[in-house]
XYZ file of N, CA and C in Angstrom:
381
model
N -31.481 53.490 7.134
C -31.670 53.824 8.543
C -30.370 54.309 9.188
N -29.262 53.637 8.884
C -27.960 53.989 9.423
C -26.990 54.198 8.270
N -26.321 55.335 8.261
C -25.289 55.642 7.284
C -24.067 56.164 8.036
N -22.942 55.486 7.898
C -21.752 55.798 8.669
C -20.672 56.398 7.789
N -20.060 57.467 8.277
C -18.979 58.138 7.576
C -17.826 58.357 8.543
N -16.660 57.785 8.227
C -15.476 57.955 9.058
C -14.651 59.137 8.578
N -13.910 59.718 9.506
C -12.975 60.775 9.167
C -11.892 60.825 10.243
N -10.819 61.542 9.959
C -9.771 61.762 10.945
C -8.500 60.970 10.738
N -8.465 60.079 9.763
C -7.258 59.324 9.499
C -6.164 60.198 8.923
N -4.966 59.646 8.879
C -3.831 60.376 8.356
C -2.537 59.675 8.667
N -1.439 60.379 8.466
C -0.102 59.856 8.720
C 0.532 60.579 9.890
N 1.075 59.819 10.839
C 1.725 60.385 12.017
C 2.987 59.606 12.337
N 3.840 60.210 13.139
C 5.028 59.545 13.644
C 4.666 58.672 14.832
N 5.462 57.640 15.065
C 5.258 56.807 16.243
C 5.247 57.672 17.502
N 4.308 57.374 18.392
C 4.146 58.163 19.595
C 3.142 59.286 19.463
N 2.709 59.552 18.256
C 1.743 60.603 18.018
C 0.319 60.159 18.276
N -0.618 61.059 17.993
C -2.027 60.811 18.272
C -2.903 61.189 17.090
N -4.036 60.515 16.999
C -5.076 60.833 16.044
C -6.419 60.597 16.702
N -7.432 61.310 16.251
C -8.794 61.057 16.692
C -9.665 60.779 15.483
N -10.216 59.590 15.440
C -11.125 59.208 14.383
C -12.561 59.515 14.789
N -13.359 59.908 13.816
C -14.764 60.194 14.049
C -15.619 59.316 13.157
N -16.757 58.917 13.671
C -17.721 58.129 12.913
C -19.085 58.756 13.127
N -19.583 59.402 12.101
C -20.879 60.061 12.192
C -21.958 59.208 11.539
N -23.037 59.022 12.266
C -24.215 58.384 11.700
C -25.084 59.476 11.105
N -25.009 59.626 9.792
C -25.797 60.641 9.106
C -27.162 60.123 8.686
N -27.453 58.886 9.037
C -28.747 58.313 8.740
C -29.794 58.722 9.750
N -30.840 57.960 9.799
C -31.983 58.287 10.635
C -32.288 57.110 11.557
N -32.012 57.296 12.831
C -32.339 56.272 13.810
C -32.612 56.922 15.156
N -33.538 56.350 15.883
C -33.878 56.845 17.211
C -33.539 55.830 18.291
N -32.916 54.726 17.915
C -32.563 53.679 18.857
C -31.083 53.745 19.207
N -30.733 53.153 20.328
C -29.337 53.019 20.728
C -28.724 51.852 19.970
N -27.418 51.958 19.693
C -26.718 50.983 18.877
C -25.457 50.496 19.562
N -24.968 49.345 19.118
C -23.628 48.900 19.431
C -22.713 49.401 18.320
N -21.742 50.215 18.679
C -20.837 50.800 17.708
C -19.431 50.252 17.911
N -18.805 49.834 16.831
C -17.477 49.254 16.914
C -16.506 49.882 15.934
N -15.239 49.843 16.313
C -14.142 50.197 15.425
C -13.354 48.930 15.113
N -13.107 48.702 13.830
C -12.323 47.580 13.352
C -11.185 48.105 12.497
N -10.163 47.284 12.310
C -9.073 47.666 11.437
C -8.569 46.462 10.659
N -7.986 46.743 9.504
C -7.459 45.690 8.666
C -6.198 46.181 7.973
N -5.105 45.480 8.209
C -3.841 45.770 7.560
C -3.666 44.831 6.371
N -2.852 45.218 5.386
C -2.624 44.345 4.232
C -2.155 42.958 4.649
N -2.786 41.928 4.101
C -2.413 40.564 4.399
C -2.932 40.032 5.718
N -3.745 40.808 6.417
C -4.282 40.386 7.697
C -5.804 40.431 7.688
N -6.397 39.735 8.635
C -7.832 39.740 8.763
C -8.328 40.989 9.465
N -9.633 41.156 9.452
C -10.237 42.300 10.124
C -10.230 42.073 11.629
N -9.745 43.065 12.354
C -9.536 42.963 13.790
C -10.393 43.977 14.530
N -11.120 43.516 15.524
C -11.855 44.428 16.375
C -10.913 45.241 17.240
N -11.183 46.520 17.377
C -10.331 47.432 18.129
C -11.018 47.912 19.402
N -12.227 48.420 19.265
C -12.978 48.947 20.394
C -14.453 48.961 20.047
N -15.294 48.862 21.060
C -16.730 48.901 20.842
C -17.411 49.530 22.043
N -18.576 50.132 21.797
C -19.317 50.791 22.858
C -20.804 50.758 22.550
N -21.591 50.607 23.585
C -23.038 50.698 23.459
C -23.425 52.156 23.700
N -24.097 52.757 22.739
C -24.402 54.180 22.837
C -25.422 54.503 23.915
N -26.076 53.477 24.464
C -27.002 53.689 25.560
C -26.351 53.689 26.929
N -25.053 53.459 26.988
C -24.329 53.472 28.243
C -23.642 52.153 28.527
N -22.767 52.148 29.501
C -22.031 50.960 29.872
C -20.556 51.079 29.543
N -19.804 50.084 29.970
C -18.361 50.087 29.783
C -17.991 49.679 28.366
N -17.031 50.376 27.759
C -16.560 49.982 26.440
C -15.670 48.749 26.508
N -15.347 48.208 25.356
C -14.564 46.985 25.243
C -13.419 47.239 24.292
N -12.211 46.760 24.663
C -11.019 47.027 23.873
C -10.235 45.760 23.590
N -9.592 45.746 22.439
C -8.618 44.707 22.160
C -7.407 44.893 23.068
N -6.790 43.783 23.460
C -5.633 43.865 24.347
C -4.521 44.732 23.760
N -4.381 44.718 22.456
C -3.300 45.430 21.805
C -3.414 46.949 21.904
N -4.602 47.461 22.249
C -4.787 48.908 22.294
C -5.185 49.414 23.668
N -5.352 48.530 24.636
C -5.741 48.952 25.976
C -4.720 49.917 26.559
N -5.222 50.991 27.137
C -4.360 52.002 27.712
C -3.900 53.047 26.733
N -4.103 52.816 25.448
C -3.685 53.769 24.427
C -4.859 54.369 23.661
N -5.884 53.570 23.410
C -7.051 54.015 22.644
C -8.238 54.197 23.572
N -9.089 55.159 23.248
C -10.309 55.402 23.999
C -11.464 55.624 23.037
N -12.524 54.854 23.212
C -13.724 55.053 22.415
C -14.713 55.872 23.234
N -15.381 56.804 22.589
C -16.332 57.661 23.272
C -17.455 58.028 22.315
N -18.461 58.686 22.850
C -19.632 58.995 22.048
C -20.164 60.380 22.364
N -20.824 60.958 21.393
C -21.573 62.190 21.569
C -22.915 61.953 20.896
N -23.877 61.544 21.687
C -25.166 61.180 21.118
C -25.897 62.369 20.496
N -25.643 63.560 21.003
C -26.264 64.745 20.420
C -25.789 64.978 18.992
N -24.565 64.548 18.696
C -24.007 64.697 17.358
C -24.070 63.407 16.553
N -24.650 62.363 17.141
C -24.716 61.057 16.484
C -23.339 60.604 16.016
N -22.353 60.780 16.873
C -20.973 60.523 16.500
C -20.262 59.698 17.565
N -19.452 58.757 17.108
C -18.577 57.967 17.968
C -17.137 58.291 17.590
N -16.270 58.384 18.590
C -14.878 58.748 18.375
C -13.949 57.626 18.807
N -12.783 57.608 18.208
C -11.708 56.745 18.663
C -10.465 57.608 18.826
N -10.137 57.921 20.074
C -8.927 58.662 20.378
C -7.768 57.680 20.455
N -6.760 57.876 19.632
C -5.626 56.975 19.548
C -4.375 57.725 19.971
N -3.796 57.315 21.092
C -2.583 57.929 21.613
C -1.425 56.944 21.574
N -0.224 57.481 21.636
C 0.985 56.653 21.620
C 0.931 55.626 20.494
N 0.665 56.110 19.314
C 0.521 55.219 18.169
C 1.820 54.501 17.834
N 1.676 53.265 17.387
C 2.794 52.421 17.017
C 2.690 52.043 15.546
N 3.810 51.712 14.913
C 3.743 51.290 13.505
C 2.767 50.145 13.259
N 2.637 49.238 14.212
C 1.724 48.124 14.046
C 0.249 48.526 14.090
N -0.034 49.782 14.421
C -1.399 50.296 14.356
C -1.794 50.691 12.933
N -0.843 50.697 12.025
C -1.119 51.070 10.647
C -2.143 50.121 10.036
N -3.225 50.678 9.524
C -4.310 49.872 8.965
C -5.388 50.790 8.416
N -6.319 50.181 7.699
C -7.551 50.862 7.357
C -8.511 50.651 8.522
N -9.064 51.733 9.033
C -9.966 51.667 10.171
C -11.404 51.856 9.713
N -12.268 50.972 10.179
C -13.671 50.978 9.802
C -14.556 51.159 11.023
N -15.578 51.945 10.862
C -16.625 52.086 11.854
C -17.784 51.179 11.468
N -18.423 50.579 12.457
C -19.524 49.671 12.190
C -20.600 49.817 13.255
N -21.829 49.490 12.879
C -22.965 49.570 13.786
C -23.732 48.257 13.788
N -24.228 47.898 14.962
C -24.987 46.671 15.131
C -26.135 46.908 16.099
N -27.020 45.920 16.173
C -28.066 45.971 17.174
C -27.455 45.992 18.567
N -28.181 46.523 19.519
C -27.657 46.743 20.857
C -27.100 45.478 21.515
N -27.733 44.342 21.289
C -27.330 43.118 21.970
C -25.929 42.651 21.613
N -25.410 43.115 20.477
C -24.066 42.712 20.071
C -23.033 43.156 21.107
N -23.217 44.333 21.656
C -22.363 44.776 22.756
C -22.693 43.947 23.985
N -21.703 43.200 24.454
C -21.891 42.322 25.591
C -22.006 40.861 25.222
N -22.324 40.568 23.955
C -22.482 39.192 23.504
C -21.549 38.816 22.369
N -21.250 39.758 21.492
C -20.430 39.472 20.317
C -19.651 40.712 19.908
N -18.939 41.266 20.840
C -18.279 42.559 20.683
C -17.552 42.720 19.352
N -16.701 41.760 18.997
C -15.844 41.881 17.811
C -16.166 40.859 16.740
N -17.400 40.402 16.702
C -17.845 39.501 15.654
C -18.274 40.349 14.463
N -17.435 40.433 13.448
C -17.712 41.272 12.283
C -19.042 40.941 11.628
N -19.392 39.664 11.628
C -20.620 39.234 10.967
C -21.872 39.718 11.679
N -21.728 40.171 12.918
C -22.875 40.652 13.674
C -23.165 42.120 13.425
N -22.273 42.814 12.758
C -22.449 44.232 12.483
C -23.128 44.420 11.131
N -24.173 45.208 11.119
C -25.020 45.338 9.939
C -24.635 46.490 9.022
N -24.002 47.509 9.567
C -23.683 48.706 8.801
C -22.213 49.035 8.953
N -21.598 49.451 7.844
C -20.168 49.747 7.818
C -19.884 51.039 7.076
N -18.907 51.791 7.574
C -18.407 52.929 6.845
C -17.419 52.493 5.785
N -16.927 53.449 5.011
C -16.012 53.154 3.925
C -14.567 53.032 4.369
N -14.254 53.448 5.566
C -12.918 53.311 6.101
C -12.099 54.584 6.006
N -11.143 54.712 6.910
C -10.197 55.819 6.888
C -8.812 55.266 7.211
N -7.822 55.657 6.431
C -6.485 55.085 6.545
C -5.695 55.754 7.657
N -5.040 54.934 8.472
C -4.126 55.401 9.505
C -2.756 54.810 9.221
N -1.758 55.664 9.101
C -0.399 55.223 8.835
C 0.525 55.802 9.898
N 1.275 54.925 10.561
C 2.187 55.334 11.631
C 3.598 54.954 11.226
N 4.473 55.924 11.154
C 5.853 55.697 10.762
C 6.766 55.713 11.978
N 7.861 54.969 11.899
C 8.826 54.900 12.989
C 10.054 55.731 12.701
C-alpha cells in the first residue's frame, strides 16, 4: 500500500543546505502521518520532523527548529525536508516513515508507531 523512497542526501559544508525528498510510490488514497528520522553511528534513532498530509502544523525536534522545514506536495505524493544552516551534528542517515493519521498529534516521534520506512539517505556535514 505504501512504498517510500528517499533521495537528496549528500555531502555539504557547514552552513550549507540540502533538500531531502520522500516519494510514496505505492498506492494509497488516505492521508498519512509522515515523519523524518535520523540515526548517527552509536546513537539511537531520533525524530526530526513530522507532518500530517491532510493539513495542520508540523512538529520539529528542538535541535532543528528554525533550520529545517518539512513540507508536502500531495499531487506528487512527496514529502520534503528542507535543511538549512547545516551543522556537523546533523550528520546521519535520514529515514522517511509513514504512519496512520492519528500518530501525528499523539505520538509524533514514536518510531514504533510508524508502519512504513524508506531505505534511508546519507547526509554528511563537514566543518
